[in-house]
mmCIF file with all atom_site columns, C-alpha atoms in Angstrom:
data_model
loop_
_atom_site.group_PDB
_atom_site.id
_atom_site.type_symbol
_atom_site.label_atom_id
_atom_site.label_alt_id
_atom_site.label_comp_id
_atom_site.label_asym_id
_atom_site.label_entity_id
_atom_site.label_seq_id
_atom_site.pdbx_PDB_ins_code
_atom_site.Cartn_x
_atom_site.Cartn_y
_atom_site.Cartn_z
_atom_site.occupancy
_atom_site.B_iso_or_equiv
_atom_site.pdbx_formal_charge
_atom_site.auth_seq_id
_atom_site.auth_comp_id
_atom_site.auth_asym_id
_atom_site.auth_atom_id
_atom_site.pdbx_PDB_model_num
ATOM 1   C CA . UNK A 1 1   ? 82.922 85.522  121.604 1.00 0.00 ? 1   UNK A CA 1
ATOM 2   C CA . UNK A 1 2   ? 85.722 87.664  122.370 1.00 0.00 ? 2   UNK A CA 1
ATOM 3   C CA . UNK A 1 3   ? 85.935 91.387  121.254 1.00 0.00 ? 3   UNK A CA 1
ATOM 4   C CA . UNK A 1 4   ? 88.105 91.667  118.431 1.00 0.00 ? 4   UNK A CA 1
ATOM 5   C CA . UNK A 1 5   ? 91.449 93.212  119.330 1.00 0.00 ? 5   UNK A CA 1
ATOM 6   C CA . UNK A 1 6   ? 91.413 95.233  116.097 1.00 0.00 ? 6   UNK A CA 1
ATOM 7   C CA . UNK A 1 7   ? 89.545 98.468  117.706 1.00 0.00 ? 7   UNK A CA 1
ATOM 8   C CA . UNK A 1 8   ? 89.406 99.655  114.118 1.00 0.00 ? 8   UNK A CA 1
ATOM 9   C CA . UNK A 1 9   ? 86.398 97.220  113.341 1.00 0.00 ? 9   UNK A CA 1
ATOM 10  C CA . UNK A 1 10  ? 84.637 97.946  116.275 1.00 0.00 ? 10  UNK A CA 1
ATOM 11  C CA . UNK A 1 11  ? 85.079 101.820 115.587 1.00 0.00 ? 11  UNK A CA 1
ATOM 12  C CA . UNK A 1 12  ? 83.631 101.170 112.050 1.00 0.00 ? 12  UNK A CA 1
ATOM 13  C CA . UNK A 1 13  ? 79.715 101.892 111.316 1.00 0.00 ? 13  UNK A CA 1
ATOM 14  C CA . UNK A 1 14  ? 77.672 98.920  111.867 1.00 0.00 ? 14  UNK A CA 1
ATOM 15  C CA . UNK A 1 15  ? 77.118 96.643  108.758 1.00 0.00 ? 15  UNK A CA 1
ATOM 16  C CA . UNK A 1 16  ? 73.406 96.818  110.129 1.00 0.00 ? 16  UNK A CA 1
ATOM 17  C CA . UNK A 1 17  ? 73.022 100.057 108.552 1.00 0.00 ? 17  UNK A CA 1
ATOM 18  C CA . UNK A 1 18  ? 72.178 101.869 111.940 1.00 0.00 ? 18  UNK A CA 1
ATOM 19  C CA . UNK A 1 19  ? 74.971 104.538 111.350 1.00 0.00 ? 19  UNK A CA 1
ATOM 20  C CA . UNK A 1 20  ? 76.615 103.835 114.622 1.00 0.00 ? 20  UNK A CA 1
ATOM 21  C CA . UNK A 1 21  ? 80.245 102.401 115.433 1.00 0.00 ? 21  UNK A CA 1
ATOM 22  C CA . UNK A 1 22  ? 79.866 98.318  115.683 1.00 0.00 ? 22  UNK A CA 1
ATOM 23  C CA . UNK A 1 23  ? 80.932 98.739  119.576 1.00 0.00 ? 23  UNK A CA 1
ATOM 24  C CA . UNK A 1 24  ? 77.801 101.089 120.285 1.00 0.00 ? 24  UNK A CA 1
ATOM 25  C CA . UNK A 1 25  ? 75.390 98.722  118.268 1.00 0.00 ? 25  UNK A CA 1
ATOM 26  C CA . UNK A 1 26  ? 75.463 95.072  117.226 1.00 0.00 ? 26  UNK A CA 1
ATOM 27  C CA . UNK A 1 27  ? 78.761 94.504  118.896 1.00 0.00 ? 27  UNK A CA 1
ATOM 28  C CA . UNK A 1 28  ? 77.336 95.042  122.553 1.00 0.00 ? 28  UNK A CA 1
ATOM 29  C CA . UNK A 1 29  ? 75.281 92.233  122.187 1.00 0.00 ? 29  UNK A CA 1
ATOM 30  C CA . UNK A 1 30  ? 77.923 89.912  119.842 1.00 0.00 ? 30  UNK A CA 1
ATOM 31  C CA . UNK A 1 31  ? 80.856 90.497  121.956 1.00 0.00 ? 31  UNK A CA 1
ATOM 32  C CA . UNK A 1 32  ? 79.256 90.717  125.525 1.00 0.00 ? 32  UNK A CA 1
ATOM 33  C CA . UNK A 1 33  ? 76.551 88.832  127.731 1.00 0.00 ? 33  UNK A CA 1
ATOM 34  C CA . UNK A 1 34  ? 74.270 91.718  126.966 1.00 0.00 ? 34  UNK A CA 1
ATOM 35  C CA . UNK A 1 35  ? 70.919 90.101  125.362 1.00 0.00 ? 35  UNK A CA 1
ATOM 36  C CA . UNK A 1 36  ? 69.012 91.881  122.356 1.00 0.00 ? 36  UNK A CA 1
ATOM 37  C CA . UNK A 1 37  ? 65.856 93.909  123.890 1.00 0.00 ? 37  UNK A CA 1
ATOM 38  C CA . UNK A 1 38  ? 63.840 93.802  120.963 1.00 0.00 ? 38  UNK A CA 1
ATOM 39  C CA . UNK A 1 39  ? 63.118 91.007  117.922 1.00 0.00 ? 39  UNK A CA 1
ATOM 40  C CA . UNK A 1 40  ? 64.260 93.714  115.684 1.00 0.00 ? 40  UNK A CA 1
ATOM 41  C CA . UNK A 1 41  ? 67.248 94.328  117.213 1.00 0.00 ? 41  UNK A CA 1
ATOM 42  C CA . UNK A 1 42  ? 68.433 90.794  117.568 1.00 0.00 ? 42  UNK A CA 1
ATOM 43  C CA . UNK A 1 43  ? 67.640 90.519  113.868 1.00 0.00 ? 43  UNK A CA 1
ATOM 44  C CA . UNK A 1 44  ? 70.009 93.588  113.100 1.00 0.00 ? 44  UNK A CA 1
ATOM 45  C CA . UNK A 1 45  ? 72.784 91.897  115.429 1.00 0.00 ? 45  UNK A CA 1
ATOM 46  C CA . UNK A 1 46  ? 72.154 88.256  113.688 1.00 0.00 ? 46  UNK A CA 1
ATOM 47  C CA . UNK A 1 47  ? 72.722 89.969  110.294 1.00 0.00 ? 47  UNK A CA 1
ATOM 48  C CA . UNK A 1 48  ? 75.954 91.618  111.424 1.00 0.00 ? 48  UNK A CA 1
ATOM 49  C CA . UNK A 1 49  ? 77.001 88.160  112.929 1.00 0.00 ? 49  UNK A CA 1
ATOM 50  C CA . UNK A 1 50  ? 76.619 86.800  109.703 1.00 0.00 ? 50  UNK A CA 1
ATOM 51  C CA . UNK A 1 51  ? 78.574 89.400  108.342 1.00 0.00 ? 51  UNK A CA 1
ATOM 52  C CA . UNK A 1 52  ? 81.571 89.091  110.875 1.00 0.00 ? 52  UNK A CA 1
ATOM 53  C CA . UNK A 1 53  ? 80.949 85.004  110.667 1.00 0.00 ? 53  UNK A CA 1
ATOM 54  C CA . UNK A 1 54  ? 80.229 84.763  113.940 1.00 0.00 ? 54  UNK A CA 1
ATOM 55  C CA . UNK A 1 55  ? 79.003 81.169  114.259 1.00 0.00 ? 55  UNK A CA 1
ATOM 56  C CA . UNK A 1 56  ? 78.744 81.109  118.382 1.00 0.00 ? 56  UNK A CA 1
ATOM 57  C CA . UNK A 1 57  ? 76.420 84.014  118.719 1.00 0.00 ? 57  UNK A CA 1
ATOM 58  C CA . UNK A 1 58  ? 74.274 83.009  115.797 1.00 0.00 ? 58  UNK A CA 1
ATOM 59  C CA . UNK A 1 59  ? 73.911 79.552  117.645 1.00 0.00 ? 59  UNK A CA 1
ATOM 60  C CA . UNK A 1 60  ? 73.452 81.236  120.874 1.00 0.00 ? 60  UNK A CA 1
ATOM 61  C CA . UNK A 1 61  ? 70.426 83.232  119.809 1.00 0.00 ? 61  UNK A CA 1
ATOM 62  C CA . UNK A 1 62  ? 68.625 80.261  117.714 1.00 0.00 ? 62  UNK A CA 1
ATOM 63  C CA . UNK A 1 63  ? 65.848 78.466  119.616 1.00 0.00 ? 63  UNK A CA 1
ATOM 64  C CA . UNK A 1 64  ? 67.071 74.877  120.345 1.00 0.00 ? 64  UNK A CA 1
ATOM 65  C CA . UNK A 1 65  ? 64.199 73.218  118.353 1.00 0.00 ? 65  UNK A CA 1
ATOM 66  C CA . UNK A 1 66  ? 65.540 74.700  115.304 1.00 0.00 ? 66  UNK A CA 1
ATOM 67  C CA . UNK A 1 67  ? 69.032 75.144  115.836 1.00 0.00 ? 67  UNK A CA 1
ATOM 68  C CA . UNK A 1 68  ? 71.866 73.770  113.663 1.00 0.00 ? 68  UNK A CA 1
ATOM 69  C CA . UNK A 1 69  ? 74.648 71.768  115.252 1.00 0.00 ? 69  UNK A CA 1
ATOM 70  C CA . UNK A 1 70  ? 76.981 73.889  113.509 1.00 0.00 ? 70  UNK A CA 1
ATOM 71  C CA . UNK A 1 71  ? 77.562 76.775  110.567 1.00 0.00 ? 71  UNK A CA 1
ATOM 72  C CA . UNK A 1 72  ? 79.481 77.289  107.841 1.00 0.00 ? 72  UNK A CA 1
ATOM 73  C CA . UNK A 1 73  ? 80.429 80.156  106.290 1.00 0.00 ? 73  UNK A CA 1
ATOM 74  C CA . UNK A 1 74  ? 80.943 80.796  102.502 1.00 0.00 ? 74  UNK A CA 1
ATOM 75  C CA . UNK A 1 75  ? 84.290 82.599  101.953 1.00 0.00 ? 75  UNK A CA 1
ATOM 76  C CA . UNK A 1 76  ? 83.299 83.838  98.726  1.00 0.00 ? 76  UNK A CA 1
ATOM 77  C CA . UNK A 1 77  ? 79.798 85.403  100.160 1.00 0.00 ? 77  UNK A CA 1
ATOM 78  C CA . UNK A 1 78  ? 79.929 89.090  101.035 1.00 0.00 ? 78  UNK A CA 1
ATOM 79  C CA . UNK A 1 79  ? 77.395 90.810  102.769 1.00 0.00 ? 79  UNK A CA 1
ATOM 80  C CA . UNK A 1 80  ? 76.237 94.055  101.163 1.00 0.00 ? 80  UNK A CA 1
ATOM 81  C CA . UNK A 1 81  ? 73.506 95.580  103.591 1.00 0.00 ? 81  UNK A CA 1
ATOM 82  C CA . UNK A 1 82  ? 70.161 95.080  105.296 1.00 0.00 ? 82  UNK A CA 1
ATOM 83  C CA . UNK A 1 83  ? 66.983 96.835  104.995 1.00 0.00 ? 83  UNK A CA 1
ATOM 84  C CA . UNK A 1 84  ? 64.482 95.975  107.293 1.00 0.00 ? 84  UNK A CA 1
ATOM 85  C CA . UNK A 1 85  ? 60.747 96.014  105.824 1.00 0.00 ? 85  UNK A CA 1
ATOM 86  C CA . UNK A 1 86  ? 58.593 95.836  108.663 1.00 0.00 ? 86  UNK A CA 1
ATOM 87  C CA . UNK A 1 87  ? 58.275 94.319  112.278 1.00 0.00 ? 87  UNK A CA 1
ATOM 88  C CA . UNK A 1 88  ? 55.112 92.953  114.217 1.00 0.00 ? 88  UNK A CA 1
ATOM 89  C CA . UNK A 1 89  ? 55.240 92.464  117.993 1.00 0.00 ? 89  UNK A CA 1
ATOM 90  C CA . UNK A 1 90  ? 58.994 91.569  119.188 1.00 0.00 ? 90  UNK A CA 1
ATOM 91  C CA . UNK A 1 91  ? 58.744 94.226  121.527 1.00 0.00 ? 91  UNK A CA 1
ATOM 92  C CA . UNK A 1 92  ? 60.094 94.249  125.359 1.00 0.00 ? 92  UNK A CA 1
ATOM 93  C CA . UNK A 1 93  ? 56.675 92.658  126.866 1.00 0.00 ? 93  UNK A CA 1
ATOM 94  C CA . UNK A 1 94  ? 55.875 90.498  123.675 1.00 0.00 ? 94  UNK A CA 1
ATOM 95  C CA . UNK A 1 95  ? 56.092 86.859  123.711 1.00 0.00 ? 95  UNK A CA 1
ATOM 96  C CA . UNK A 1 96  ? 56.832 86.308  120.023 1.00 0.00 ? 96  UNK A CA 1
ATOM 97  C CA . UNK A 1 97  ? 57.535 88.736  116.775 1.00 0.00 ? 97  UNK A CA 1
ATOM 98  C CA . UNK A 1 98  ? 58.184 88.981  113.430 1.00 0.00 ? 98  UNK A CA 1
ATOM 99  C CA . UNK A 1 99  ? 60.842 90.688  111.060 1.00 0.00 ? 99  UNK A CA 1
ATOM 100 C CA . UNK A 1 100 ? 60.697 91.303  107.702 1.00 0.00 ? 100 UNK A CA 1
ATOM 101 C CA . UNK A 1 101 ? 63.923 92.202  105.893 1.00 0.00 ? 101 UNK A CA 1
ATOM 102 C CA . UNK A 1 102 ? 65.994 92.387  102.889 1.00 0.00 ? 102 UNK A CA 1
ATOM 103 C CA . UNK A 1 103 ? 69.707 91.292  102.991 1.00 0.00 ? 103 UNK A CA 1
ATOM 104 C CA . UNK A 1 104 ? 71.841 91.856  99.805  1.00 0.00 ? 104 UNK A CA 1
ATOM 105 C CA . UNK A 1 105 ? 75.207 90.180  99.218  1.00 0.00 ? 105 UNK A CA 1
ATOM 106 C CA . UNK A 1 106 ? 77.580 89.302  96.529  1.00 0.00 ? 106 UNK A CA 1
ATOM 107 C CA . UNK A 1 107 ? 79.114 86.013  95.577  1.00 0.00 ? 107 UNK A CA 1
ATOM 108 C CA . UNK A 1 108 ? 82.115 85.831  93.027  1.00 0.00 ? 108 UNK A CA 1
ATOM 109 C CA . UNK A 1 109 ? 80.849 89.514  91.470  1.00 0.00 ? 109 UNK A CA 1
ATOM 110 C CA . UNK A 1 110 ? 77.180 88.261  91.137  1.00 0.00 ? 110 UNK A CA 1
ATOM 111 C CA . UNK A 1 111 ? 74.851 90.202  93.239  1.00 0.00 ? 111 UNK A CA 1
ATOM 112 C CA . UNK A 1 112 ? 71.654 88.299  95.293  1.00 0.00 ? 112 UNK A CA 1
ATOM 113 C CA . UNK A 1 113 ? 69.023 89.326  97.300  1.00 0.00 ? 113 UNK A CA 1
ATOM 114 C CA . UNK A 1 114 ? 67.401 86.990  100.444 1.00 0.00 ? 114 UNK A CA 1
ATOM 115 C CA . UNK A 1 115 ? 64.135 88.509  101.613 1.00 0.00 ? 115 UNK A CA 1
ATOM 116 C CA . UNK A 1 116 ? 62.890 86.651  104.399 1.00 0.00 ? 116 UNK A CA 1
ATOM 117 C CA . UNK A 1 117 ? 60.294 86.939  106.951 1.00 0.00 ? 117 UNK A CA 1
ATOM 118 C CA . UNK A 1 118 ? 61.859 85.728  110.649 1.00 0.00 ? 118 UNK A CA 1
ATOM 119 C CA . UNK A 1 119 ? 60.179 84.483  113.467 1.00 0.00 ? 119 UNK A CA 1
ATOM 120 C CA . UNK A 1 120 ? 61.636 85.396  117.013 1.00 0.00 ? 120 UNK A CA 1
ATOM 121 C CA . UNK A 1 121 ? 60.435 84.219  120.571 1.00 0.00 ? 121 UNK A CA 1
ATOM 122 C CA . UNK A 1 122 ? 60.926 85.705  123.687 1.00 0.00 ? 122 UNK A CA 1
ATOM 123 C CA . UNK A 1 123 ? 62.532 83.278  126.515 1.00 0.00 ? 123 UNK A CA 1
ATOM 124 C CA . UNK A 1 124 ? 63.586 83.866  129.692 1.00 0.00 ? 124 UNK A CA 1
ATOM 125 C CA . UNK A 1 125 ? 67.710 84.348  128.360 1.00 0.00 ? 125 UNK A CA 1
ATOM 126 C CA . UNK A 1 126 ? 65.991 86.527  125.866 1.00 0.00 ? 126 UNK A CA 1
ATOM 127 C CA . UNK A 1 127 ? 65.051 87.128  122.195 1.00 0.00 ? 127 UNK A CA 1
ATOM 128 C CA . UNK A 1 128 ? 66.301 84.071  119.837 1.00 0.00 ? 128 UNK A CA 1
ATOM 129 C CA . UNK A 1 129 ? 65.494 83.500  116.245 1.00 0.00 ? 129 UNK A CA 1
ATOM 130 C CA . UNK A 1 130 ? 62.925 80.580  115.885 1.00 0.00 ? 130 UNK A CA 1
ATOM 131 C CA . UNK A 1 131 ? 62.540 79.944  112.019 1.00 0.00 ? 131 UNK A CA 1
ATOM 132 C CA . UNK A 1 132 ? 61.945 82.095  108.781 1.00 0.00 ? 132 UNK A CA 1
ATOM 133 C CA . UNK A 1 133 ? 60.239 82.226  105.553 1.00 0.00 ? 133 UNK A CA 1
ATOM 134 C CA . UNK A 1 134 ? 62.376 82.900  102.388 1.00 0.00 ? 134 UNK A CA 1
ATOM 135 C CA . UNK A 1 135 ? 60.385 85.095  99.855  1.00 0.00 ? 135 UNK A CA 1
ATOM 136 C CA . UNK A 1 136 ? 63.313 85.888  97.130  1.00 0.00 ? 136 UNK A CA 1
ATOM 137 C CA . UNK A 1 137 ? 66.674 84.662  97.217  1.00 0.00 ? 137 UNK A CA 1
ATOM 138 C CA . UNK A 1 138 ? 67.918 85.519  93.445  1.00 0.00 ? 138 UNK A CA 1
#
């Protein structure tokens, strides 16, 4: 995962909604070997990776038992925002955590919502996404 050569994107607010520059927020995990300290931080960084189409990061932070072989992105899909609804566990000393979130996106001008409760595990290499239950995708 190479750091983007375009400093403009790194200095823009992070897509995860934290109101910090990408370089000091999710970019610190997507473009460096650093690992997310909590399940919520990993959730936010994975949303940002979807926003940026960073397949390598998404696959690296996916549990091996549920990880797909490859990822493809829909060029017509534009992510609009992320809202964290609830978190259970997922702190540094926890072995697992759950994050419920709502992500908004558009495809060809039509708005959609994805609400999911994601499950995360804390392995030796850090937090990884295991799976999730989708509540609403319309």
